[in-house]
Amino acid sequence: MAESEPIVVQKFGGTSLATSDRIRNAAELVLSTKQGGRRPVVAASAMGSTTDDLLDMAFDLADRPGERDLDLLLSTGEVVSSALLSILLNSMGAPAVAVTGPAAGIVTDGRYGRARIKTINPAYLRGLIDDGVIPVVAGFQGISESGEVTTLGRGASDTTAVALAVAVGAHHCEINTDVDGIFSADPRIEPNARKLEKVTYEETLEMATLGAKVMHPRSVEVAERHNLRIVVRSSFNRNPGTEILASNEIDIEIGAKVRAVVHNANVARITVLGVPDRPGLAQAIFQPLADAAVNVDVIVQNLAHGGNTDISFSVERTDLEKALGFVTPVAEEVGAGGVSSSSDLGTISIVGTGMQSTPGVAAQMFGALASAGINITSITTSEIRITCLIDENRLEDAVHVLHKSFGLGRR
Ligand code: ADP
Ligand code: ASP
Ligand code: MG
C-alpha cells in the first residue's frame, strides 16, 4: 500500500461492537476506509456492557477488589472485541492484527483505574501499517513503567484512539458511536437537540468535563495540543458527523452565544463546616484530592462568621467515598466543625465560546431555571460555561427549559 495514503484512526464504541452483527458493520466501515485509499488503524472498546459486567462480577466477590487485579480484569473486555474484529477482517480478506494496549507501545503512569498515557512507541504499529496490515488496538489500556497492565478511566478508549492518531501521524481520528455526532444537548434526553456541524476543542472539552459522555475529556485535550482533527459520527448510518476543530477554523454557527446544555447526575457535594478562616486551609483540603486525581468542581466558600467559614464543593458521585476518605481526617486535623455530604444533586451547564463576549447570559440562565421553579444551590463559571448545582430530579426539566430559552433546537 502506498505510503502517501493518509492514515485514519477509526474508534468504535461499546454499542457499536455489542453484537456479531455490529462487529460486522464496524468491519465494513474499516474496509470502506481502506478501499477509499486510506490506511485504517482501529481502536476498539469492549462489547456493549462488558466493562460494567466485569466490574459487577468483581464486586460480587469482594468489597474492595485490588486495583491492579481490577485493571487486568477490565482490560480483557477490549482484548476480546479487538481480537474478534481482527479475526473478522482477516476472514473478509483484509490482513489485520489484534494488538493489546501494551503491545501497541502505550506506556502509562501507575495510577490504576485512571492511568495517564506518558508515551507511545509507535514502531510496531508503524511496521504493521507499512506492511499493509490493519492494527486493531484494544482501547482503554496501557502498561506502566513497572510492567503492569493499567486502564485509563471510564470511557477512555476515545483517548487511546486520539493518542494513537497523534503517535502514528494520522490525518484525523474518527469516533464511531451510537449517535450522529455532538448535539446541543444529550439527544436521549432532549428530543429537539440539534447536531452541531462543527465545534471547537474548548467547547468539546468543557462539555466532556461537565458530563457529556460523548467524548472522553482527555482525548479532547490531546487532540487540541496536537491540533488533530476529530470527526464524531454514528456507526449505524452514513450521515456526516460533527467536526472538532480549533476556534480559528470555525466561522459558521459560532454566532450563537450558547451552543449546548450539559447535564450530569454523577455529582455529589461535600461540605466542610466551620473551617477556621486561616490562609492555607483550602489548600490543606484540596491538595490531597488533587494528588489522588479526584476532580473537584463547583467550590463555594461562605463568608467567615465568627472566624469560621464553610467550604463546599462538588465531586463525581463515584468518587464520593474516596474523597471523604481524604477530607474527613484533614477536617479533624485543622479543627473544622464537621463534614457532611449529599448525593441527590446534579449539575446543569451551558457552554459556548460566544458567551465570553455576550453580557446577560448568566441572568438569562438563572431566569429560565427560576421560571421552571428550579432552585440553584450553587454556581460556578468559566469564560465559556456556567454551571449550576440543582436537585438531581430536576435535571431533565432544566435541560428542556435551557435548551428552549437559548433557542438551541431544530425548530
Ligand atoms: P461509545 O460507547 O460509542 O463510546 P458513549 O455512550 O460513551 O458512546 O457516548 C455516546 C453517548 O453520549 C450518546 O449515546 C449520548 O446519550 C451521550 N451524550 C451526552 N451528551 C451528548 C451530546 N451533547 N451529544 C451527543 N451525545 C451525547
Ligand atoms: N470499555 C471502557 C468503558 O466502558 C472504555 C470505553 O468504552 O471507552 O469505560
Ligand atoms: Mg464513550
Coordinates of C-alpha atoms and ligand atoms in Angstrom, one line a residue:
M1 CA 0.0 0.0 0.0
A2 CA 1.3 3.4 -0.9
E3 CA 3.0 5.2 1.9
S4 CA 1.5 8.5 0.9
E5 CA -2.0 7.3 1.6
P6 CA -3.3 9.1 4.7
I7 CA -3.7 7.1 7.9
V8 CA -7.1 7.4 9.7
V9 CA -7.7 6.1 13.2
Q10 CA -11.3 4.6 13.5
K11 CA -12.6 4.1 17.0
F12 CA -15.6 2.0 17.7
G13 CA -17.5 2.4 21.0
G14 CA -19.1 -0.3 23.0
T15 CA -22.6 -0.1 21.5
S16 CA -21.1 -0.2 18.0
L17 CA -19.4 -3.5 18.8
A18 CA -22.1 -5.0 21.0
T19 CA -23.1 -8.0 18.8
S20 CA -21.6 -10.0 16.0
D21 CA -23.8 -8.1 13.5
R22 CA -22.4 -4.8 14.8
I23 CA -18.9 -6.1 14.7
R24 CA -19.6 -7.0 11.0
N25 CA -20.9 -3.5 10.4
A26 CA -17.7 -2.0 12.0
A27 CA -15.5 -4.2 9.8
E28 CA -17.3 -3.0 6.7
L29 CA -16.7 0.6 7.7
V30 CA -13.0 -0.2 8.2
L31 CA -12.9 -1.9 4.8
S32 CA -14.6 1.0 3.1
T33 CA -11.9 3.4 4.6
K34 CA -9.2 1.1 3.1
Q35 CA -11.0 0.9 -0.2
G36 CA -11.3 4.7 -0.2
G37 CA -7.5 4.9 -0.3
R38 CA -6.8 5.5 3.3
R39 CA -4.9 3.3 5.8
P40 CA -7.1 2.5 8.8
V41 CA -5.9 1.9 12.3
V42 CA -8.7 0.7 14.6
A43 CA -9.2 1.4 18.3
A44 CA -11.9 -0.9 19.9
S45 CA -14.0 -0.5 23.1
A46 CA -15.3 -3.5 24.9
M47 CA -18.5 -5.0 23.6
G48 CA -21.7 -3.5 25.0
S49 CA -21.9 -3.5 28.8
T50 CA -18.8 -5.8 29.2
T51 CA -16.9 -3.4 31.4
D52 CA -19.9 -2.9 33.8
D53 CA -20.4 -6.7 33.8
L54 CA -16.8 -7.4 34.7
L55 CA -17.0 -4.7 37.5
D56 CA -20.2 -6.3 38.9
M57 CA -18.5 -9.7 39.0
A58 CA -15.5 -8.4 40.8
F59 CA -17.6 -6.5 43.4
D60 CA -19.8 -9.6 43.9
L61 CA -16.8 -11.4 45.0
A62 CA -15.1 -8.8 47.1
D63 CA -16.0 -5.4 48.7
R64 CA -12.7 -3.9 47.7
P65 CA -11.1 -5.7 44.8
G66 CA -7.4 -4.9 44.4
E67 CA -6.8 -2.1 41.9
R68 CA -4.1 -4.0 40.0
D69 CA -6.3 -7.1 39.5
L70 CA -9.3 -5.0 38.6
D71 CA -7.3 -3.2 35.8
L72 CA -6.1 -6.5 34.4
L73 CA -9.7 -7.8 34.6
L74 CA -11.2 -4.8 32.9
S75 CA -8.6 -4.7 30.2
T76 CA -9.8 -8.1 28.9
G77 CA -13.0 -6.5 27.6
E78 CA -11.2 -4.6 24.9
V79 CA -8.9 -7.6 24.2
V80 CA -12.0 -9.7 23.3
S81 CA -13.5 -7.1 21.0
S82 CA -10.3 -6.2 19.2
A83 CA -9.5 -9.9 18.6
L84 CA -12.9 -10.6 17.2
L85 CA -12.8 -7.6 14.9
S86 CA -9.4 -8.6 13.6
I87 CA -10.5 -12.3 13.1
L88 CA -13.4 -11.0 11.0
L89 CA -11.3 -8.5 9.0
N90 CA -8.9 -11.3 8.1
S91 CA -11.8 -13.6 7.1
M92 CA -13.0 -10.8 4.8
G93 CA -9.6 -10.8 3.1
A94 CA -8.1 -7.7 4.8
P95 CA -4.9 -8.5 6.7
A96 CA -5.3 -7.3 10.3
V97 CA -3.7 -8.0 13.7
A98 CA -5.3 -7.5 17.1
V99 CA -2.9 -5.6 19.3
T100 CA -3.2 -5.1 23.1
G101 CA -2.5 -1.6 24.5
P102 CA 0.9 -2.7 25.9
A103 CA 1.9 -4.3 22.6
A104 CA 0.9 -1.1 20.9
G105 CA 3.6 0.6 22.9
I106 CA 1.2 2.6 25.1
V107 CA 3.1 3.4 28.3
T108 CA 1.2 5.0 31.2
D109 CA 1.8 6.1 34.8
G110 CA 0.9 3.6 37.5
R111 CA -2.4 5.0 38.6
Y112 CA -4.7 2.0 38.3
G113 CA -8.2 2.8 37.0
R114 CA -7.2 6.3 35.9
A115 CA -3.8 6.0 34.4
R116 CA -2.5 8.7 32.0
I117 CA -0.6 7.9 28.9
K118 CA 3.1 9.0 29.2
T119 CA 4.5 7.9 25.8
I120 CA 3.6 5.8 22.9
N121 CA 6.3 3.9 21.0
P122 CA 4.7 3.6 17.6
A123 CA 7.4 1.4 16.0
Y124 CA 5.3 -1.8 16.0
L125 CA 2.2 -0.2 14.7
R126 CA 4.1 1.7 12.0
G127 CA 5.6 -1.6 10.9
L128 CA 2.2 -3.2 10.5
I129 CA 0.8 -0.1 8.7
D130 CA 3.8 -0.1 6.3
D131 CA 3.1 -3.8 5.5
G132 CA -0.5 -3.0 4.7
V133 CA -1.8 -4.7 7.8
I134 CA -4.6 -3.1 9.8
P135 CA -3.7 -2.8 13.5
V136 CA -6.9 -3.4 15.7
V137 CA -5.8 -1.9 19.0
A138 CA -7.6 -2.7 22.3
G139 CA -8.7 0.7 23.7
F140 CA -8.7 1.9 27.3
Q141 CA -5.4 0.2 28.4
G142 CA -1.7 0.5 28.6
I143 CA 1.3 -0.7 30.6
S144 CA 3.0 1.1 33.5
E145 CA 6.8 1.6 33.5
S146 CA 7.0 -1.3 36.0
G147 CA 5.2 -3.6 33.6
E148 CA 1.7 -3.8 35.0
V149 CA -1.4 -3.5 32.8
T150 CA -3.3 -0.3 33.6
T151 CA -6.7 1.2 32.4
L152 CA -7.2 4.8 31.5
G153 CA -10.6 5.6 33.1
R154 CA -14.2 5.0 32.1
G155 CA -14.8 6.0 28.5
A156 CA -11.1 6.3 27.7
S157 CA -11.0 4.3 24.5
D158 CA -11.5 7.7 22.9
T159 CA -8.2 8.8 24.5
T160 CA -6.5 5.7 23.1
A161 CA -7.8 6.5 19.7
V162 CA -6.6 10.1 19.7
A163 CA -3.3 9.3 21.2
L164 CA -2.7 6.6 18.6
A165 CA -3.7 9.0 15.9
V166 CA -1.1 11.5 17.1
A167 CA 1.6 8.8 17.5
V168 CA 1.2 7.3 14.0
G169 CA 0.7 10.7 12.3
A170 CA -2.9 10.1 11.3
H171 CA -4.7 12.6 9.1
H172 CA -7.6 12.6 11.5
C173 CA -9.4 10.4 14.1
E174 CA -12.9 9.2 13.6
I175 CA -15.0 8.4 16.7
N176 CA -17.8 6.0 15.7
T177 CA -20.5 6.0 18.3
D178 CA -24.3 5.4 18.7
V179 CA -25.5 9.0 18.0
D180 CA -24.9 11.1 14.9
G181 CA -22.4 13.5 16.4
I182 CA -22.1 16.1 19.2
F183 CA -25.5 17.6 19.9
S184 CA -26.8 20.8 21.5
A185 CA -27.9 18.5 24.4
D186 CA -27.9 14.8 25.1
P187 CA -30.2 13.6 22.3
R188 CA -31.5 10.8 24.6
I189 CA -32.9 13.5 26.9
E190 CA -33.8 16.4 24.6
P191 CA -35.8 15.3 21.6
N192 CA -35.3 18.7 19.9
A193 CA -31.5 18.5 20.2
R194 CA -29.6 19.7 17.1
K195 CA -26.4 18.1 15.7
L196 CA -23.6 20.6 15.7
E197 CA -21.7 20.6 12.4
K198 CA -18.6 22.0 13.9
V199 CA -17.5 22.5 17.5
T200 CA -14.3 23.9 19.0
Y201 CA -11.8 21.9 21.1
E202 CA -12.6 24.2 24.0
E203 CA -16.3 23.7 23.8
T204 CA -16.0 20.0 23.5
L205 CA -13.6 19.8 26.4
E206 CA -16.0 21.8 28.6
M207 CA -18.9 19.6 27.5
A208 CA -16.9 16.4 28.2
T209 CA -15.6 17.6 31.6
L210 CA -19.1 18.7 32.6
G211 CA -20.5 15.2 31.9
A212 CA -21.5 14.9 28.2
K213 CA -20.4 11.3 27.7
V214 CA -19.9 11.5 24.0
M215 CA -16.1 12.3 24.2
H216 CA -13.6 11.4 27.0
P217 CA -12.2 14.7 28.3
R218 CA -8.5 13.7 27.9
S219 CA -9.0 12.7 24.3
V220 CA -10.0 16.3 23.5
E221 CA -7.0 17.7 25.4
V222 CA -4.6 15.5 23.5
A223 CA -6.3 16.4 20.1
E224 CA -6.1 20.1 20.9
R225 CA -2.5 20.0 22.0
H226 CA -1.5 18.3 18.7
N227 CA -4.1 20.1 16.5
L228 CA -5.6 16.7 15.4
R229 CA -8.9 16.8 13.7
I230 CA -11.7 14.6 15.2
V231 CA -14.9 13.6 13.5
V232 CA -17.6 12.2 15.7
R233 CA -20.2 10.2 13.8
S234 CA -22.6 7.3 14.0
S235 CA -21.5 3.8 13.2
F236 CA -25.1 3.0 12.2
N237 CA -25.5 5.3 9.2
R238 CA -23.5 7.4 6.8
N239 CA -24.7 10.8 8.0
P240 CA -22.0 13.4 8.3
G241 CA -20.9 13.8 11.9
T242 CA -19.5 16.6 13.9
E243 CA -16.0 18.0 13.3
I244 CA -14.0 19.1 16.3
L245 CA -11.6 21.9 15.3
A246 CA -9.6 24.9 16.6
S247 CA -11.7 28.0 17.1
N248 CA -9.9 29.9 14.3
E249 CA -11.0 27.3 11.8
I250 CA -14.7 27.7 12.6
D251 CA -16.7 30.6 11.3
I252 CA -20.1 29.2 10.8
E253 CA -22.6 28.7 13.6
I254 CA -20.3 30.4 16.1
G255 CA -22.5 33.5 16.2
A256 CA -24.6 31.6 18.8
K257 CA -23.6 32.6 22.3
V258 CA -24.6 29.3 23.9
R259 CA -24.1 26.2 21.9
A260 CA -25.0 23.3 24.3
V261 CA -26.7 22.4 27.5
V262 CA -24.9 19.6 29.5
H263 CA -26.4 17.8 32.4
N264 CA -24.6 15.5 34.9
A265 CA -26.2 13.3 37.5
N266 CA -22.9 11.8 38.6
V267 CA -22.4 14.5 41.2
A268 CA -22.1 14.7 45.0
R269 CA -21.4 17.6 47.3
I270 CA -19.1 17.7 50.3
T271 CA -19.3 20.4 52.9
V272 CA -16.6 21.1 55.4
L273 CA -18.3 23.0 58.2
G274 CA -16.7 25.6 60.5
V275 CA -13.3 25.7 58.9
P276 CA -11.0 28.2 60.8
D277 CA -10.5 31.2 58.5
R278 CA -6.7 31.0 58.1
P279 CA -4.5 31.1 55.0
G280 CA -3.6 27.6 53.7
L281 CA -6.6 25.7 54.8
A282 CA -8.3 25.5 51.5
Q283 CA -5.0 24.0 50.1
A284 CA -4.9 21.5 53.0
I285 CA -8.3 20.3 51.9
F286 CA -7.9 20.2 48.2
Q287 CA -4.2 19.1 47.7
P288 CA -4.8 15.5 48.8
L289 CA -7.8 15.3 46.4
A290 CA -5.7 16.7 43.6
D291 CA -2.9 14.2 44.3
A292 CA -5.4 11.4 44.2
A293 CA -6.8 12.7 40.8
V294 CA -10.2 13.4 42.3
N295 CA -11.9 16.1 40.2
V296 CA -13.4 18.9 42.2
D297 CA -15.7 21.4 40.5
V298 CA -18.3 23.8 42.0
I299 CA -16.5 25.3 45.0
V300 CA -18.2 27.7 47.4
Q301 CA -16.7 29.3 50.4
N302 CA -19.1 31.2 52.6
L303 CA -18.1 34.5 54.2
A304 CA -16.4 34.0 57.5
H305 CA -18.7 34.3 60.5
G306 CA -17.1 34.3 64.0
G307 CA -13.7 33.3 62.5
N308 CA -15.1 30.2 60.8
T309 CA -16.3 29.5 57.2
D310 CA -18.0 26.6 55.5
I311 CA -16.4 25.3 52.3
S312 CA -18.5 23.1 50.0
F313 CA -17.6 21.6 46.6
S314 CA -18.8 19.0 44.2
V315 CA -17.0 15.8 43.2
E316 CA -18.0 12.9 40.9
R317 CA -20.5 10.8 42.8
T318 CA -18.4 7.7 42.0
D319 CA -15.5 9.5 43.8
L320 CA -17.5 10.4 46.9
E321 CA -16.3 7.8 49.3
K322 CA -12.7 8.2 48.2
A323 CA -13.0 12.0 48.6
L324 CA -14.5 11.7 52.1
G325 CA -11.6 9.4 53.0
F326 CA -9.2 12.3 52.3
V327 CA -11.3 15.2 53.6
T328 CA -12.5 13.8 56.9
P329 CA -9.1 13.4 58.5
V330 CA -7.9 16.8 57.2
A331 CA -11.1 18.4 58.7
E332 CA -10.3 16.9 62.0
E333 CA -6.7 17.9 61.9
V334 CA -7.5 21.6 61.2
G335 CA -10.2 21.7 63.8
A336 CA -13.2 22.1 61.5
G337 CA -16.7 21.6 62.9
G338 CA -17.5 18.5 60.8
V339 CA -18.0 17.1 57.3
S340 CA -21.3 16.5 55.6
S341 CA -22.2 15.2 52.1
S342 CA -25.2 14.8 49.8
S343 CA -25.6 12.8 46.6
D344 CA -29.1 13.9 45.4
L345 CA -27.7 16.8 43.3
G346 CA -26.7 17.2 39.7
T347 CA -25.1 19.9 37.6
I348 CA -26.7 21.7 34.7
S349 CA -24.3 23.8 32.5
I350 CA -24.5 25.9 29.4
V351 CA -21.4 26.1 27.2
G352 CA -20.4 28.3 24.3
T353 CA -17.3 30.2 23.1
G354 CA -19.5 33.1 22.2
M355 CA -20.6 33.6 25.8
Q356 CA -17.4 35.4 26.8
S357 CA -18.4 38.5 24.7
T358 CA -22.1 38.4 25.4
P359 CA -23.5 40.0 28.6
G360 CA -26.7 38.8 30.1
V361 CA -26.2 35.0 29.5
A362 CA -26.0 34.2 33.3
A363 CA -29.1 36.3 34.0
Q364 CA -31.0 34.5 31.2
M365 CA -30.0 31.1 32.6
F366 CA -31.0 31.9 36.2
G367 CA -34.2 33.4 34.9
A368 CA -35.1 30.4 32.9
L369 CA -34.4 28.0 35.8
A370 CA -36.4 30.2 38.1
S371 CA -39.4 30.2 35.7
A372 CA -39.4 26.4 36.0
G373 CA -39.2 26.6 39.8
I374 CA -35.8 25.0 39.8
N375 CA -33.7 26.1 42.8
I376 CA -30.0 26.7 42.4
T377 CA -27.8 25.5 45.2
S378 CA -24.5 27.0 43.9
I379 CA -22.9 28.3 40.8
T380 CA -19.6 28.2 39.1
T381 CA -18.4 29.8 35.8
S382 CA -15.5 29.9 33.4
E383 CA -15.2 32.1 30.3
I384 CA -17.2 29.7 28.2
R385 CA -19.5 28.0 30.7
I386 CA -21.9 28.5 33.6
T387 CA -22.7 25.5 35.9
C388 CA -25.4 25.4 38.5
L389 CA -25.8 22.7 41.2
I390 CA -29.5 21.7 41.3
D391 CA -31.7 18.9 42.6
E392 CA -31.0 15.7 40.6
N393 CA -34.7 15.1 40.0
R394 CA -35.0 18.5 38.2
L395 CA -32.1 17.8 35.8
E396 CA -34.2 16.8 32.8
D397 CA -36.6 19.8 33.2
A398 CA -33.5 22.0 33.4
V399 CA -32.2 20.6 30.1
H400 CA -35.5 21.3 28.4
V401 CA -36.0 24.8 29.7
L402 CA -32.5 26.0 29.0
H403 CA -32.4 24.4 25.5
K404 CA -35.6 26.2 24.7
S405 CA -34.6 29.5 26.3
F406 CA -31.3 29.8 24.4
G407 CA -33.0 28.7 21.1
L408 CA -30.8 25.7 20.6
G409 CA -33.3 23.4 19.0
R410 CA -34.1 22.5 15.4
R411 CA -37.3 24.4 15.5
Ligands
ADP1 P1 -19.4 5.0 23.0 O1 -19.8 3.7 23.6 O2 -19.5 5.0 21.5 O3 -18.1 5.5 23.5 P2 -20.8 6.7 24.8 O4 -22.0 6.1 25.5 O5 -19.6 6.8 25.6 O6 -20.6 6.0 23.4 O7 -21.2 8.2 24.3 C1 -22.3 8.4 23.5 C2 -23.5 8.9 24.3 O8 -23.2 10.2 24.8 C3 -24.7 9.1 23.5 O9 -25.4 7.9 23.4 C4 -25.5 10.2 24.2 O10 -26.5 9.7 25.0 C5 -24.4 10.7 25.2 N1 -24.4 12.2 25.1 C6 -24.5 13.1 26.2 N2 -24.4 14.3 25.8 C7 -24.3 14.3 24.4 C8 -24.2 15.4 23.4 N3 -24.3 16.7 23.8 N4 -24.1 15.0 22.1 C9 -24.1 13.7 21.8 N5 -24.2 12.7 22.7 C10 -24.3 13.0 24.0
ASP2 N1 -14.9 -0.1 28.0 C1 -14.5 1.1 28.7 C2 -15.6 1.7 29.5 O1 -16.7 1.1 29.4 C3 -13.8 2.1 27.9 C4 -14.6 2.7 26.8 O2 -15.6 2.2 26.4 O3 -14.2 3.7 26.3 O4 -15.5 2.6 30.2
MG3 MG -17.6 6.6 25.2

